[in-house]
Short mmCIF file of C-alpha atoms in Angstrom, two decimals:
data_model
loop_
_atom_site.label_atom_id
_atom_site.label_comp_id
_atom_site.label_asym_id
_atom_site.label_seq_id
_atom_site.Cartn_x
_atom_site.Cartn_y
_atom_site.Cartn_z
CA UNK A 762 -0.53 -23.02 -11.72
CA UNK A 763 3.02 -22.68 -9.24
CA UNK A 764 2.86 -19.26 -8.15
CA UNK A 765 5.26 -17.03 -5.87
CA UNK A 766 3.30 -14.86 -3.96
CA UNK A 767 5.91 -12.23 -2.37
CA UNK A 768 4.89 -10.95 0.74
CA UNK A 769 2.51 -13.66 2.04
CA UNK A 770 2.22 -12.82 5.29
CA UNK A 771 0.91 -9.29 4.73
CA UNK A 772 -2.77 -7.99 4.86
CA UNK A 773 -2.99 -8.03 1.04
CA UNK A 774 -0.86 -11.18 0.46
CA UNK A 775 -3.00 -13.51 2.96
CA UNK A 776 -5.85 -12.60 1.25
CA UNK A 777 -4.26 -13.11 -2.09
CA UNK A 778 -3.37 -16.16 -1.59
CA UNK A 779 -6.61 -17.81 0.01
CA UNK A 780 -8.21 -16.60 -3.27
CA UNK A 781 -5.66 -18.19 -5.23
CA UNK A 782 -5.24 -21.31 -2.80
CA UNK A 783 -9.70 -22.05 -2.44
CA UNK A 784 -9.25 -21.82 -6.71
CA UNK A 785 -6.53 -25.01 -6.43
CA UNK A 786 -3.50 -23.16 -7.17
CA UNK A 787 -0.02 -24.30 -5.79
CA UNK A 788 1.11 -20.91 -3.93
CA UNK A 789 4.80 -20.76 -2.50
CA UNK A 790 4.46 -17.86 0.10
CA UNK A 791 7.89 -15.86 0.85
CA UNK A 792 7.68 -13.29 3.57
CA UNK A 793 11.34 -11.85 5.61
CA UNK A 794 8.45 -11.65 8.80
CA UNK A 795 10.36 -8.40 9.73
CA UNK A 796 9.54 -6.13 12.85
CA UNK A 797 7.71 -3.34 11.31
CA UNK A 798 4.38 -3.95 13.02
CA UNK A 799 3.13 -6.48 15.22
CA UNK A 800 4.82 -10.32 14.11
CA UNK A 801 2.26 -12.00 15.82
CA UNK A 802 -0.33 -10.71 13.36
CA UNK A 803 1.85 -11.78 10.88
CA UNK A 804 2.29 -15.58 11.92
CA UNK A 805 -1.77 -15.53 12.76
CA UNK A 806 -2.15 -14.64 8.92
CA UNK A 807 0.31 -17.54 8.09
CA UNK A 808 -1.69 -20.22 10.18
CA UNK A 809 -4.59 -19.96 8.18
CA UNK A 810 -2.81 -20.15 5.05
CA UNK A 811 -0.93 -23.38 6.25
CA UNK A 812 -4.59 -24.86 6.93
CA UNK A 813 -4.25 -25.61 2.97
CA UNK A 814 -2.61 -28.51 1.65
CA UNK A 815 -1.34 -26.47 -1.34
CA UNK A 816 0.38 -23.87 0.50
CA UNK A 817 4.04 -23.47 1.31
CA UNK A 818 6.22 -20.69 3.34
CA UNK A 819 9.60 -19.58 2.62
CA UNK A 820 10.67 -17.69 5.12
CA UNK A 821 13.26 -15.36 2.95
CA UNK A 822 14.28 -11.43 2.81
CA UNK A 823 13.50 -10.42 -1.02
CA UNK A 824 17.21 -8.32 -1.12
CA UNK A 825 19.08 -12.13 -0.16
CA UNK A 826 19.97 -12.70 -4.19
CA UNK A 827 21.62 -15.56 -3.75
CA UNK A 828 18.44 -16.82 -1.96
CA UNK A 829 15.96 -15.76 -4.37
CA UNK A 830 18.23 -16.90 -6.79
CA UNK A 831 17.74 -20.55 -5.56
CA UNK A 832 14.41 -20.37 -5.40
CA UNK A 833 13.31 -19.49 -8.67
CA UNK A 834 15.49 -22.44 -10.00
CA UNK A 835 14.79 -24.63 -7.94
CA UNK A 836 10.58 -23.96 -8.05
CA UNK A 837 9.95 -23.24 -11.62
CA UNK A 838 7.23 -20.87 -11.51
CA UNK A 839 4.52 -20.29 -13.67
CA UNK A 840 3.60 -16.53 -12.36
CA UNK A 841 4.66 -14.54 -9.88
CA UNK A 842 2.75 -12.04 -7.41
CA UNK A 843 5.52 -9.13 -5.85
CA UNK A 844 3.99 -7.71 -2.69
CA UNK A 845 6.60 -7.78 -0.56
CA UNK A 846 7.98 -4.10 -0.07
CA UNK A 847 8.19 -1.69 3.14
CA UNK A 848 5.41 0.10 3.68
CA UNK A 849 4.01 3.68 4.75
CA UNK A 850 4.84 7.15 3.38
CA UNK A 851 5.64 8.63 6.88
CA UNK A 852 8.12 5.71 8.03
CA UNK A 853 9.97 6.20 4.97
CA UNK A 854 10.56 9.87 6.11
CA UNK A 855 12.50 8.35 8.94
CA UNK A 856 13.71 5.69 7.60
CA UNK A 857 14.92 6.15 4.14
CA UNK A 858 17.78 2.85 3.40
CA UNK A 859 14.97 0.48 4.25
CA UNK A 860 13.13 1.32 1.13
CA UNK A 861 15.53 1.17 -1.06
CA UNK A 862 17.13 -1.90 0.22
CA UNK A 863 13.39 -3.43 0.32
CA UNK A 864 11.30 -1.81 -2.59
CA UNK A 865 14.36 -1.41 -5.10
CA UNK A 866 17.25 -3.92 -4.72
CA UNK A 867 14.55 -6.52 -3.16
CA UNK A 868 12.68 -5.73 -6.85
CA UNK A 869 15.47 -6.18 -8.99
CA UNK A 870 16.13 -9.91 -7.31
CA UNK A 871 12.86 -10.62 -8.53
CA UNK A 872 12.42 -9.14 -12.21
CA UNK A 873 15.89 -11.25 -12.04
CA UNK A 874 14.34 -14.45 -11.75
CA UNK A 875 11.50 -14.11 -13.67
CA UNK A 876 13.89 -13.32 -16.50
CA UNK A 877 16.40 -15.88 -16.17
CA UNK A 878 13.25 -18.50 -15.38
CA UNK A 879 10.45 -18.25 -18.61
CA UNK A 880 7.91 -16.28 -15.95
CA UNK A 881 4.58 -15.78 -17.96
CA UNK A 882 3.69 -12.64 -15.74
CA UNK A 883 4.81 -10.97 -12.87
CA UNK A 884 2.17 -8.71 -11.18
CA UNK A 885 3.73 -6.18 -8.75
CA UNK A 886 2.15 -3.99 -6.44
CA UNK A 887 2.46 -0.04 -7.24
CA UNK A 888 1.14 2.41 -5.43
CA UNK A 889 -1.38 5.39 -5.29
CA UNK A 890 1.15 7.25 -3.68
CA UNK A 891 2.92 7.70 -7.03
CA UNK A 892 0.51 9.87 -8.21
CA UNK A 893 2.80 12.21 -5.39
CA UNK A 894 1.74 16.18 -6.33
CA UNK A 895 -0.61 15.77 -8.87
CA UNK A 896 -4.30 17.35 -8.33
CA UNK A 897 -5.99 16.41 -11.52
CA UNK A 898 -9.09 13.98 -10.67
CA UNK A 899 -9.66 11.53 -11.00
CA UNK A 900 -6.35 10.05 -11.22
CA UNK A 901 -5.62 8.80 -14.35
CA UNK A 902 -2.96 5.99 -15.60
CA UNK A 903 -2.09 8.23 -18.63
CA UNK A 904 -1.19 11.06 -17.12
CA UNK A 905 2.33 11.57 -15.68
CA UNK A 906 3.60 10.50 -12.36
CA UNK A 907 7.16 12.31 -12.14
CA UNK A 908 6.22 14.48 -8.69
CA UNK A 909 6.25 12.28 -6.19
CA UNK A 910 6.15 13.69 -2.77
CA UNK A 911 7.79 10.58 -0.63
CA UNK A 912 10.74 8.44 -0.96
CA UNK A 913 7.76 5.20 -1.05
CA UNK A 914 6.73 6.91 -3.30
CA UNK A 915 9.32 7.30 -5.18
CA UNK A 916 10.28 3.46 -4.83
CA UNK A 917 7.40 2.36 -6.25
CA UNK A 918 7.38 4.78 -9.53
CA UNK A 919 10.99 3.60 -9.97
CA UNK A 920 9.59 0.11 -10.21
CA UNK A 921 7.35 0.96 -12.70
CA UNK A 922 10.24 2.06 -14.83
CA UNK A 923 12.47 -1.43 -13.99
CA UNK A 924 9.82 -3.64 -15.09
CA UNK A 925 9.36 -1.81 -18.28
CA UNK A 926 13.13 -2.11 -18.77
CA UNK A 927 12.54 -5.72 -18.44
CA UNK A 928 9.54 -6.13 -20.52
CA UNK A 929 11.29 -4.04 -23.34
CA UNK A 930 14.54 -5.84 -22.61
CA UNK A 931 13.96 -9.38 -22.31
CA UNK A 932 9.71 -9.47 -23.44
CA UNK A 933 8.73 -10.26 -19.58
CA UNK A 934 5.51 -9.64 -19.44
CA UNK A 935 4.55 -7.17 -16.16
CA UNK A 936 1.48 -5.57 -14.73
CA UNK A 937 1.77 -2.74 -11.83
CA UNK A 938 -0.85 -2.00 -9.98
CA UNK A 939 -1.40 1.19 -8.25
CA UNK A 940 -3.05 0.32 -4.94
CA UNK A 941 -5.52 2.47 -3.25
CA UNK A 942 -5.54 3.18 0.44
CA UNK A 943 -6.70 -0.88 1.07
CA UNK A 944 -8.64 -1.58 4.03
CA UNK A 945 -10.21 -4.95 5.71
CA UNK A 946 -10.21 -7.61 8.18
CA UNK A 947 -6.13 -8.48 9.16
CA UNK A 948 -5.62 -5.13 8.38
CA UNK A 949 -1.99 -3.23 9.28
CA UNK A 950 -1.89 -1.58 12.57
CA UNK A 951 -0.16 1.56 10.97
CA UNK A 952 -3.14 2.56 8.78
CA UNK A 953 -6.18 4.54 9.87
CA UNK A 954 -8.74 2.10 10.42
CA UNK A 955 -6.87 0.47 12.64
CA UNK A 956 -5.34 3.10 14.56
CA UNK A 957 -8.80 4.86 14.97
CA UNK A 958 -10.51 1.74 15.88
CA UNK A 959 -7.65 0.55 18.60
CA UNK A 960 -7.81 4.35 19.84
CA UNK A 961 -11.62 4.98 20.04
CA UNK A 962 -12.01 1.68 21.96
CA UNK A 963 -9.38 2.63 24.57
CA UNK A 964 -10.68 5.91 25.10
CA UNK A 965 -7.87 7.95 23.74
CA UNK A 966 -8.12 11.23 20.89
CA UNK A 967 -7.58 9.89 17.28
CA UNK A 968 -5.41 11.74 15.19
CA UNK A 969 -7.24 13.60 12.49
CA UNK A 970 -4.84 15.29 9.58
CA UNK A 971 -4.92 18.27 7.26
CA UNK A 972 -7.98 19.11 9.74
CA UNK A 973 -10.02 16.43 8.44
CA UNK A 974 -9.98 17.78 4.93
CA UNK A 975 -8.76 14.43 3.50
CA UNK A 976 -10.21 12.37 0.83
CA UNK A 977 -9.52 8.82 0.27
CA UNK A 978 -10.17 6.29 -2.13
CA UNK A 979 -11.05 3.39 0.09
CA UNK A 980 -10.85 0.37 -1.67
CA UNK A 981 -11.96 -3.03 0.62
CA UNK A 982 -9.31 -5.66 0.12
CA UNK A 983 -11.45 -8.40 -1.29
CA UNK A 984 -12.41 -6.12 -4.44
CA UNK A 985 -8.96 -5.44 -4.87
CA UNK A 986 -7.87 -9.32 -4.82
CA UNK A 987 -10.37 -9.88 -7.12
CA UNK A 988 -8.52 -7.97 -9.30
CA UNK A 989 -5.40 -9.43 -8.62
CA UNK A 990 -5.87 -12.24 -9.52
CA UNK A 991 -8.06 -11.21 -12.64
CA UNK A 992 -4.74 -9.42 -13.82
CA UNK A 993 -2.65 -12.29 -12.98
CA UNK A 994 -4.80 -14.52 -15.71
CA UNK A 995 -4.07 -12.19 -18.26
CA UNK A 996 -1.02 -11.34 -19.46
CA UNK A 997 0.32 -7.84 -20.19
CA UNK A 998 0.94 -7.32 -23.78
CA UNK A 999 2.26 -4.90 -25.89
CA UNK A 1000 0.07 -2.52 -26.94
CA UNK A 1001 -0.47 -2.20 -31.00
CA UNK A 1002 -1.78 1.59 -30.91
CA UNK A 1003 0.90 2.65 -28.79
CA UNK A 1004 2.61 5.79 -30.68
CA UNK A 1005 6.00 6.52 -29.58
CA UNK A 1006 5.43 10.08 -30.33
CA UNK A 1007 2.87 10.69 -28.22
CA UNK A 1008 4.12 8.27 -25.61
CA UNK A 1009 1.12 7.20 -22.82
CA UNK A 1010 2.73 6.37 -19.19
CA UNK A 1011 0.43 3.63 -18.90
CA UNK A 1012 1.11 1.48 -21.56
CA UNK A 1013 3.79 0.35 -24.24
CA UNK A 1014 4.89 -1.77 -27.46
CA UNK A 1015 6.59 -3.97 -24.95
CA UNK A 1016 4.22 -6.54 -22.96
CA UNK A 1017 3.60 -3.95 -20.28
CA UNK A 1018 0.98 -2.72 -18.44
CA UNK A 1019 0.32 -0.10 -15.45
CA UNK A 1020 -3.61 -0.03 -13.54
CA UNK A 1021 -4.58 1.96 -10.94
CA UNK A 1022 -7.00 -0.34 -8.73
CA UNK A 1023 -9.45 2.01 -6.37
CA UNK A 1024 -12.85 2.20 -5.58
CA UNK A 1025 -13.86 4.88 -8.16
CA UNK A 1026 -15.37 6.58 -4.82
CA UNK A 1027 -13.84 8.94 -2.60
CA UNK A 1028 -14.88 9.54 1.00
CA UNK A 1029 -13.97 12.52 3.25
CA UNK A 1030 -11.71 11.30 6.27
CA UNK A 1031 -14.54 12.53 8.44
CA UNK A 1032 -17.33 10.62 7.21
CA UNK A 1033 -15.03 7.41 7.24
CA UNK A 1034 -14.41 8.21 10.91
CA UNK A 1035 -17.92 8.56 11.61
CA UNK A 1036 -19.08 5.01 9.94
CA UNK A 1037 -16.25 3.78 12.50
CA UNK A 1038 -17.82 5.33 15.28
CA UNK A 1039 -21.13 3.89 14.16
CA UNK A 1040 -19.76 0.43 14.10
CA UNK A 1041 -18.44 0.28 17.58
CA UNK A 1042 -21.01 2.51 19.20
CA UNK A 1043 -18.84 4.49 20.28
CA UNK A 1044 -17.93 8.19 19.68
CA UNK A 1045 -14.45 9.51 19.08
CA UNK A 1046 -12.32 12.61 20.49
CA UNK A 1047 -10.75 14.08 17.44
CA UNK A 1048 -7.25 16.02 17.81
CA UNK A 1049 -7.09 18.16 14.50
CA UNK A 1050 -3.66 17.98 12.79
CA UNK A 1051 -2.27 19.79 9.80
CA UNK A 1052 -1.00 17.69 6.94
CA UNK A 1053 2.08 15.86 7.47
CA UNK A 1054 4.93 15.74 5.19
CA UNK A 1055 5.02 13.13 2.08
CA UNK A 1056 1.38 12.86 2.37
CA UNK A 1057 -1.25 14.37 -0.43
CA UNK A 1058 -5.12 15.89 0.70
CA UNK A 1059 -6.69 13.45 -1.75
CA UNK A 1060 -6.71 10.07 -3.73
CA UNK A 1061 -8.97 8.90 -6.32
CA UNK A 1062 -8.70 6.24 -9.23
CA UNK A 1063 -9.94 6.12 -12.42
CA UNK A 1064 -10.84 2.23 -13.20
CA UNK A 1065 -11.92 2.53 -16.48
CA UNK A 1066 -8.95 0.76 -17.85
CA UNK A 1067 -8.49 -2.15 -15.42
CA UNK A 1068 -12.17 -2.62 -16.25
CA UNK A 1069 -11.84 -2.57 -19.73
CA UNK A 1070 -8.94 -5.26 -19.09
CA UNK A 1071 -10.79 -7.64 -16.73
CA UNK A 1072 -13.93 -6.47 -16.05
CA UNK A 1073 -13.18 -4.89 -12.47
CA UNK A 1074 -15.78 -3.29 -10.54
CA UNK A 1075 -15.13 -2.54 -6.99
CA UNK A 1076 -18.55 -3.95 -4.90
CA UNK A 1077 -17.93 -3.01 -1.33
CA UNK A 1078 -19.31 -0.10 -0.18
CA UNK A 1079 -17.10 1.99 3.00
CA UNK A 1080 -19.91 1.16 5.43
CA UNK A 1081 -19.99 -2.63 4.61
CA UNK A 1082 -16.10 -2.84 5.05
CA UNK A 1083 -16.10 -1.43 8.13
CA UNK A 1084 -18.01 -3.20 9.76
CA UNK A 1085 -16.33 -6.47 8.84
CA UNK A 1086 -13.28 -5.09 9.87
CA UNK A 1087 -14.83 -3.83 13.21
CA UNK A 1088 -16.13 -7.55 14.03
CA UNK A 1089 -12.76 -9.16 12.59
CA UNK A 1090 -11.01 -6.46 15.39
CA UNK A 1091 -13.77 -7.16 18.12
CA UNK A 1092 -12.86 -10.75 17.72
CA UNK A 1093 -9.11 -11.19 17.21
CA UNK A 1094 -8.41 -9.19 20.13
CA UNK A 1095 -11.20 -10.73 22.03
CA UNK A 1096 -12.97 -7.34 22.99
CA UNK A 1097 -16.00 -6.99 25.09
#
């Protein structure tokens, strides 16, 4: 298959597309390679996609419509992979126009082409965040998601509710997926992991929120590529039970589709920190912090209906991820 893989040269879009790429697939990448963490990890993650032979970069902003436009006509796509958005609850606190110019007009360019172009899926990346105020565990697909507690959060519900549009409108077929708190090797610098790691290994406090009363359903980023790209080989499609009277969020009679995609596990912040500290040998100074705004106490998914779907099961366990993520740190930043 052609596939457009949005967001290529992010932590989850790398590791997309070397799945997709090893299988034989053609993958265009498109990434905008903006500012909003380190670039050089960015081009790193690029370089070993470009090692394939059936790999190509765009370098292209998702909001340029005249851009993506071209593209889609000129690359006839079979399926398309949307990960490009801006990321992080707090940032979004600060910096409000960059998610909507990224997550919602950058979204619309996209359920655009695969309209006007005969796309037989698009798979988009959602979010756990969505989820926002709720405190019914786990969390579940079929209950509602109209609290959210960020504007990213907020971004990526209102996707939810364009690609339905589309899929009722115009029979695209679309699959959300509502990521949880993904961790790895080529990880982002913004998220705990790696901020804990960097810190512990310089010597400096980590920042511990809500007192360390956090759980988190850490999810290692080759389980949730596997089901990517599971998803991706199976088409959303309208749903033959659904009852319009007793409407479920996570399904529809248009060729739609919504999964959360978690580890069915959640681990207290503390614990997490202290299989860190176990990796590196090293123990860490812990500054206690209330919660910050736009973020929730705890995350955890219900699976059972992406595994029902494609047979996900997350295999990964916290202490296994870590520690490839500790070596993939030790080594990229040559550490001693």
């Amino acid at each position: 298959m052609k596939i457009l893989l949005t967001g290529a040269a992010g932590f989850i879009g790398m590791t997309t597309a070397l799945r997709l790429l090893a299988r034989g697939d053609d993958v265009i990448g498109l990434d905008n390679l903006n500012d909003y963490y380190d670039v050089r990890l960015k081009h790193d993650r690029l370089k070993r996609l470009q090692a394939f032979p059936n790999f190509r970069f765009v370098h292209m902003d998702v909001q340029d419509r005249a851009a993506v436009e071209a593209l889609f006509a000129a690359e006839k796509f079979h399926r398309v992979i949307h990960l490009a958005a801006q990321a992080g609850v707090r940032y979004s606190i600060q910096n409000p126009h960059a998610y909507i110019d990224s997550n919602i007009v950058g979204f619309i360019n996209i359920l655009e082409g695969c309209r006007h172009h005969e796309i037989q899926h698009l798979v988009y990346a959602s979010s756990s965040s969505v989820y926002g105020g709720n405190t019914s565990m786990p969390f579940s697909e079929h209950n509602s998601v109209d609290h959210p507690v960020s504007l990213y959060a907020a971004t990526k519900k209102a996707n939810e509710l364009m690609a339905h549009t589309y899929s009722h409108l115009y029979g695209l077929p679309t699959t959300g997926l509502r990521f949880f708190t993904v961790y790895g090797p080529w990880g982002r610098p913004d998220m705990a992991l790696f901020l804990f790691t960097k810190a512990i290994l310089e010597g400096r406090a980590i920042d511990v929120f809500n007192h360390g009363n956090m759980l988190r359903d850490f999810t290692y980023v080759d389980d949730i590529v596997e089901g990517v790209v599971r998803v991706l080989d199976r088409a959303a499609e309208a749903d033959a039970h659904y009852d319009s009277d007793a409407a479920d969020p996570a399904t529809s009679n248009a060729p739609y589709r919504v999964f959360n995609i978690g580890n069915n596990n959640p681990v207290k912040l503390m614990d997490f920190i202290v299989e860190i500290e176990n990796a590196l040998g090293k123990t860490a100074t812990k500054r206690l912090l209330p919660l910050q705004d736009g973020d929730v106490p705890a995350t955890y998914a219900d699976t059972d209906a992406l595994n029902a779907w494609v047979g996900f099961v997350p295999a990964t366990t916290v202490r296994e991820g870590i520690g490839r993520f500790v070596a993939w740190y030790l080594d990229y930043y040559q550490v001693q």
